Short mmCIF file of N, CA, C and O in Angstrom, two decimals:
data_model
loop_
_atom_site.label_atom_id
_atom_site.label_comp_id
_atom_site.label_asym_id
_atom_site.label_seq_id
_atom_site.Cartn_x
_atom_site.Cartn_y
_atom_site.Cartn_z
N UNK A 1 -7.96 3.57 62.66
CA UNK A 1 -7.10 3.57 61.38
C UNK A 1 -7.33 2.18 60.66
O UNK A 1 -7.19 1.14 61.34
N UNK A 2 -7.61 2.38 59.45
CA UNK A 2 -7.81 1.10 58.56
C UNK A 2 -6.49 0.60 58.04
O UNK A 2 -5.63 1.32 57.68
N UNK A 3 -6.37 -0.80 57.96
CA UNK A 3 -5.15 -1.22 57.41
C UNK A 3 -5.54 -1.79 56.13
O UNK A 3 -6.59 -2.04 55.77
N UNK A 4 -4.64 -1.94 55.06
CA UNK A 4 -4.85 -2.49 53.65
C UNK A 4 -4.65 -3.98 53.53
O UNK A 4 -4.15 -4.39 52.59
N UNK A 5 -4.71 -4.72 54.69
CA UNK A 5 -4.46 -6.13 54.76
C UNK A 5 -5.65 -6.82 54.05
O UNK A 5 -6.75 -6.74 54.41
N UNK A 6 -5.50 -7.66 53.06
CA UNK A 6 -6.48 -8.47 52.46
C UNK A 6 -6.60 -9.85 53.16
O UNK A 6 -5.69 -10.36 53.39
N UNK A 7 -7.88 -10.09 53.47
CA UNK A 7 -8.06 -11.47 54.28
C UNK A 7 -7.37 -12.54 53.33
O UNK A 7 -7.62 -12.50 52.16
N UNK A 8 -6.84 -13.61 54.02
CA UNK A 8 -6.25 -14.66 53.33
C UNK A 8 -7.17 -15.38 52.33
O UNK A 8 -6.70 -15.73 51.23
N UNK A 9 -8.37 -15.65 52.70
CA UNK A 9 -9.34 -16.44 51.68
C UNK A 9 -9.62 -15.65 50.49
O UNK A 9 -9.68 -16.19 49.37
N UNK A 10 -9.67 -14.29 50.63
CA UNK A 10 -9.82 -13.48 49.44
C UNK A 10 -8.68 -13.48 48.48
O UNK A 10 -8.71 -13.47 47.33
N UNK A 11 -7.52 -13.37 49.21
CA UNK A 11 -6.17 -13.29 48.34
C UNK A 11 -6.09 -14.64 47.70
O UNK A 11 -5.62 -14.61 46.51
N UNK A 12 -6.37 -15.69 48.16
CA UNK A 12 -6.25 -17.00 47.49
C UNK A 12 -7.14 -16.98 46.39
O UNK A 12 -6.81 -17.46 45.22
N UNK A 13 -8.52 -16.67 46.45
CA UNK A 13 -9.47 -16.68 45.42
C UNK A 13 -8.89 -15.74 44.23
O UNK A 13 -9.03 -16.18 43.07
N UNK A 14 -8.40 -14.70 44.55
CA UNK A 14 -8.03 -13.75 43.49
C UNK A 14 -6.82 -14.24 42.73
O UNK A 14 -6.70 -14.02 41.53
N UNK A 15 -5.86 -14.89 43.40
CA UNK A 15 -4.74 -15.40 42.59
C UNK A 15 -5.10 -16.69 41.83
O UNK A 15 -4.20 -17.20 41.06
N UNK A 16 -6.16 -17.32 42.17
CA UNK A 16 -6.60 -18.50 41.29
C UNK A 16 -6.99 -18.04 39.93
O UNK A 16 -7.17 -19.00 39.03
N UNK A 17 -7.35 -16.72 39.65
CA UNK A 17 -7.73 -16.39 38.33
C UNK A 17 -6.57 -16.46 37.46
O UNK A 17 -5.57 -15.66 37.73
N UNK A 18 -6.62 -17.05 36.40
CA UNK A 18 -5.52 -17.17 35.43
C UNK A 18 -5.54 -15.97 34.43
O UNK A 18 -6.63 -15.35 34.21
N UNK A 19 -4.55 -15.80 33.85
CA UNK A 19 -4.45 -14.68 32.70
C UNK A 19 -5.39 -14.95 31.61
O UNK A 19 -6.15 -14.18 31.22
N UNK A 20 -5.51 -16.34 31.23
CA UNK A 20 -6.34 -16.64 30.09
C UNK A 20 -7.93 -16.45 30.67
O UNK A 20 -8.67 -15.95 29.76
N UNK A 21 -8.27 -16.69 31.88
CA UNK A 21 -9.55 -16.40 32.26
C UNK A 21 -9.96 -14.82 32.20
O UNK A 21 -10.91 -14.38 31.85
N UNK A 22 -8.88 -14.08 32.68
CA UNK A 22 -8.96 -12.66 32.68
C UNK A 22 -9.20 -12.10 31.30
O UNK A 22 -10.11 -11.14 31.02
N UNK A 23 -8.38 -12.55 30.40
CA UNK A 23 -8.57 -12.17 29.06
C UNK A 23 -9.90 -12.63 28.49
O UNK A 23 -10.45 -11.81 27.63
N UNK A 24 -10.44 -13.72 28.82
CA UNK A 24 -11.71 -14.11 28.24
C UNK A 24 -12.79 -13.28 28.81
O UNK A 24 -13.76 -12.83 28.16
N UNK A 25 -12.66 -12.97 30.24
CA UNK A 25 -13.66 -12.13 30.82
C UNK A 25 -13.62 -10.74 30.11
O UNK A 25 -14.69 -10.09 29.73
N UNK A 26 -12.51 -10.15 29.74
CA UNK A 26 -12.41 -8.76 29.15
C UNK A 26 -13.02 -8.91 27.58
O UNK A 26 -13.69 -8.05 27.27
N UNK A 27 -12.76 -9.98 27.13
CA UNK A 27 -13.19 -10.22 25.66
C UNK A 27 -14.75 -10.15 25.62
O UNK A 27 -15.40 -9.74 24.73
N UNK A 28 -15.30 -10.96 26.61
CA UNK A 28 -16.89 -10.94 26.62
C UNK A 28 -17.41 -9.55 27.08
O UNK A 28 -18.52 -9.26 26.69
N UNK A 29 -16.76 -8.78 27.77
CA UNK A 29 -17.15 -7.44 28.28
C UNK A 29 -17.05 -6.41 27.18
O UNK A 29 -17.64 -5.30 27.15
N UNK A 30 -16.01 -6.60 26.21
CA UNK A 30 -15.58 -5.66 25.38
C UNK A 30 -16.66 -4.98 24.46
O UNK A 30 -16.83 -3.87 24.22
N UNK A 31 -17.71 -5.85 23.92
CA UNK A 31 -18.88 -5.22 23.33
C UNK A 31 -19.65 -4.23 24.12
O UNK A 31 -20.34 -3.39 23.48
N UNK A 32 -19.55 -4.38 25.32
CA UNK A 32 -20.44 -3.47 26.18
C UNK A 32 -19.59 -2.04 26.41
O UNK A 32 -20.26 -1.12 26.98
N UNK A 33 -18.28 -2.07 26.20
CA UNK A 33 -17.62 -0.80 26.29
C UNK A 33 -17.94 0.15 25.21
O UNK A 33 -18.04 -0.17 23.97
N UNK A 34 -17.93 1.49 25.56
CA UNK A 34 -18.25 2.52 24.58
C UNK A 34 -16.99 3.02 24.06
O UNK A 34 -16.19 3.43 24.88
N UNK A 35 -16.77 3.09 22.74
CA UNK A 35 -15.57 3.49 22.06
C UNK A 35 -15.81 4.98 21.68
O UNK A 35 -16.77 5.33 20.84
N UNK A 36 -15.09 6.05 22.17
CA UNK A 36 -15.23 7.37 21.89
C UNK A 36 -15.00 7.71 20.51
O UNK A 36 -14.16 6.97 19.86
N UNK A 37 -15.77 8.58 19.78
CA UNK A 37 -15.62 8.92 18.43
C UNK A 37 -14.27 9.59 18.35
O UNK A 37 -13.89 10.53 19.11
N UNK A 38 -13.45 9.09 17.34
CA UNK A 38 -12.09 9.74 17.04
C UNK A 38 -12.35 11.15 16.46
O UNK A 38 -13.00 11.23 15.37
N UNK A 39 -11.70 12.05 17.03
CA UNK A 39 -11.78 13.53 16.60
C UNK A 39 -10.51 13.73 15.76
O UNK A 39 -9.40 13.63 16.30
N UNK A 40 -10.57 13.98 14.55
CA UNK A 40 -9.64 14.22 13.58
C UNK A 40 -9.04 15.69 13.88
O UNK A 40 -9.78 16.49 13.92
N UNK A 41 -7.72 15.95 14.11
CA UNK A 41 -7.32 17.18 14.34
C UNK A 41 -7.52 18.17 13.13
O UNK A 41 -7.21 17.57 11.91
N UNK A 42 -7.98 19.36 13.35
CA UNK A 42 -7.98 20.19 12.27
C UNK A 42 -6.78 20.80 11.71
O UNK A 42 -5.81 20.97 12.56
N UNK A 43 -6.55 20.75 10.34
CA UNK A 43 -5.27 21.32 9.86
C UNK A 43 -5.03 22.81 10.21
O UNK A 43 -5.94 23.44 10.32
N UNK A 44 -3.85 23.05 10.55
CA UNK A 44 -3.47 24.47 10.87
C UNK A 44 -2.91 25.20 9.54
O UNK A 44 -1.98 24.66 8.98
N UNK A 45 -3.57 26.20 9.32
CA UNK A 45 -2.89 26.89 8.04
C UNK A 45 -1.59 27.49 8.32
O UNK A 45 -1.31 27.92 9.41
N UNK A 46 -0.76 27.43 7.37
CA UNK A 46 0.61 27.97 7.51
C UNK A 46 0.75 29.35 8.01
O UNK A 46 1.57 29.76 8.73
N UNK A 47 -0.31 30.14 7.70
CA UNK A 47 -0.13 31.54 8.28
C UNK A 47 -0.32 31.77 9.74
O UNK A 47 0.00 32.70 10.21
N UNK A 48 -0.81 30.70 10.32
CA UNK A 48 -0.93 30.70 11.88
C UNK A 48 0.36 30.12 12.56
O UNK A 48 0.44 30.25 13.67
N UNK A 49 1.30 29.60 11.72
CA UNK A 49 2.39 29.01 12.37
C UNK A 49 3.47 30.13 12.27
O UNK A 49 4.00 30.47 11.33
N UNK A 50 3.86 30.50 13.51
CA UNK A 50 4.90 31.46 13.65
C UNK A 50 5.76 31.34 14.83
O UNK A 50 5.28 30.60 15.89
N UNK A 51 6.89 31.77 14.92
CA UNK A 51 7.70 31.79 16.14
C UNK A 51 8.39 30.48 16.19
O UNK A 51 9.19 30.22 17.22
N UNK A 52 8.55 29.62 15.11
CA UNK A 52 9.37 28.40 15.06
C UNK A 52 10.68 28.90 14.51
O UNK A 52 10.75 29.29 13.42
N UNK A 53 11.77 28.52 15.24
CA UNK A 53 13.06 28.66 14.88
C UNK A 53 13.75 27.37 14.77
O UNK A 53 13.65 26.53 15.71
N UNK A 54 14.52 27.22 13.76
CA UNK A 54 15.43 25.82 13.62
C UNK A 54 16.84 26.36 13.64
O UNK A 54 17.23 27.08 12.79
N UNK A 55 17.63 25.73 14.48
CA UNK A 55 19.11 26.22 14.53
C UNK A 55 19.78 25.81 13.21
O UNK A 55 19.34 24.77 12.59
N UNK A 56 20.58 26.61 12.70
CA UNK A 56 21.36 26.36 11.45
C UNK A 56 21.90 25.02 11.33
O UNK A 56 21.82 24.36 10.29
N UNK A 57 22.54 24.45 12.30
CA UNK A 57 23.09 23.10 12.29
C UNK A 57 22.13 22.09 12.02
O UNK A 57 22.20 21.09 11.26
N UNK A 58 20.91 22.21 12.71
CA UNK A 58 19.84 21.25 12.50
C UNK A 58 19.28 21.31 11.03
O UNK A 58 18.93 20.31 10.40
N UNK A 59 19.13 22.52 10.52
CA UNK A 59 18.65 22.64 9.23
C UNK A 59 19.65 22.09 8.19
O UNK A 59 19.09 21.39 7.24
N UNK A 60 20.97 22.23 8.43
CA UNK A 60 21.85 21.63 7.51
C UNK A 60 21.83 20.10 7.55
O UNK A 60 21.97 19.29 6.59
N UNK A 61 21.65 19.52 8.86
CA UNK A 61 21.56 18.12 8.94
C UNK A 61 20.35 17.65 8.28
O UNK A 61 20.50 16.58 7.43
N UNK A 62 19.23 18.22 8.35
CA UNK A 62 18.02 17.65 7.62
C UNK A 62 18.10 17.89 6.16
O UNK A 62 17.81 16.98 5.43
N UNK A 63 18.74 18.96 5.79
CA UNK A 63 18.96 19.32 4.32
C UNK A 63 19.79 18.06 3.66
O UNK A 63 19.63 17.80 2.52
N UNK A 64 20.67 17.61 4.48
CA UNK A 64 21.72 16.66 3.86
C UNK A 64 21.28 15.28 3.85
O UNK A 64 21.86 14.39 3.39
N UNK A 65 20.06 14.99 4.63
CA UNK A 65 19.52 13.60 4.52
C UNK A 65 18.82 13.40 3.16
O UNK A 65 18.32 14.12 2.55
N UNK A 66 18.85 12.09 3.02
CA UNK A 66 18.18 11.60 1.60
C UNK A 66 16.64 11.62 1.89
O UNK A 66 16.16 11.67 3.09
N UNK A 67 15.97 11.79 0.85
CA UNK A 67 14.55 11.81 0.85
C UNK A 67 14.02 10.34 1.15
O UNK A 67 14.80 9.36 0.96
N UNK A 68 12.84 10.25 1.77
CA UNK A 68 12.30 8.91 2.14
C UNK A 68 12.17 8.12 0.97
O UNK A 68 11.62 8.58 -0.13
N UNK A 69 12.73 6.82 0.92
CA UNK A 69 12.54 6.02 -0.27
C UNK A 69 13.72 6.09 -1.12
O UNK A 69 13.76 5.25 -2.10
N UNK A 70 14.64 6.98 -0.97
CA UNK A 70 15.83 6.98 -1.79
C UNK A 70 16.94 5.90 -1.48
O UNK A 70 17.01 5.44 -0.53
#
């Protein structure tokens, strides 16, 4: 059975790394990381939206709200 105890000398070395050093390391590696292409979601035509019900109290609440920017 293996235990998950980290040897003392390794634990000391890892704790010596400061946050600034870690951020610097990440900044240097960032150009090597591949950024996936953003896929824009396709709009859904209103004819495909069905089965959505809004309770009457919620509809009145929204209806009574001011338009954005009013």
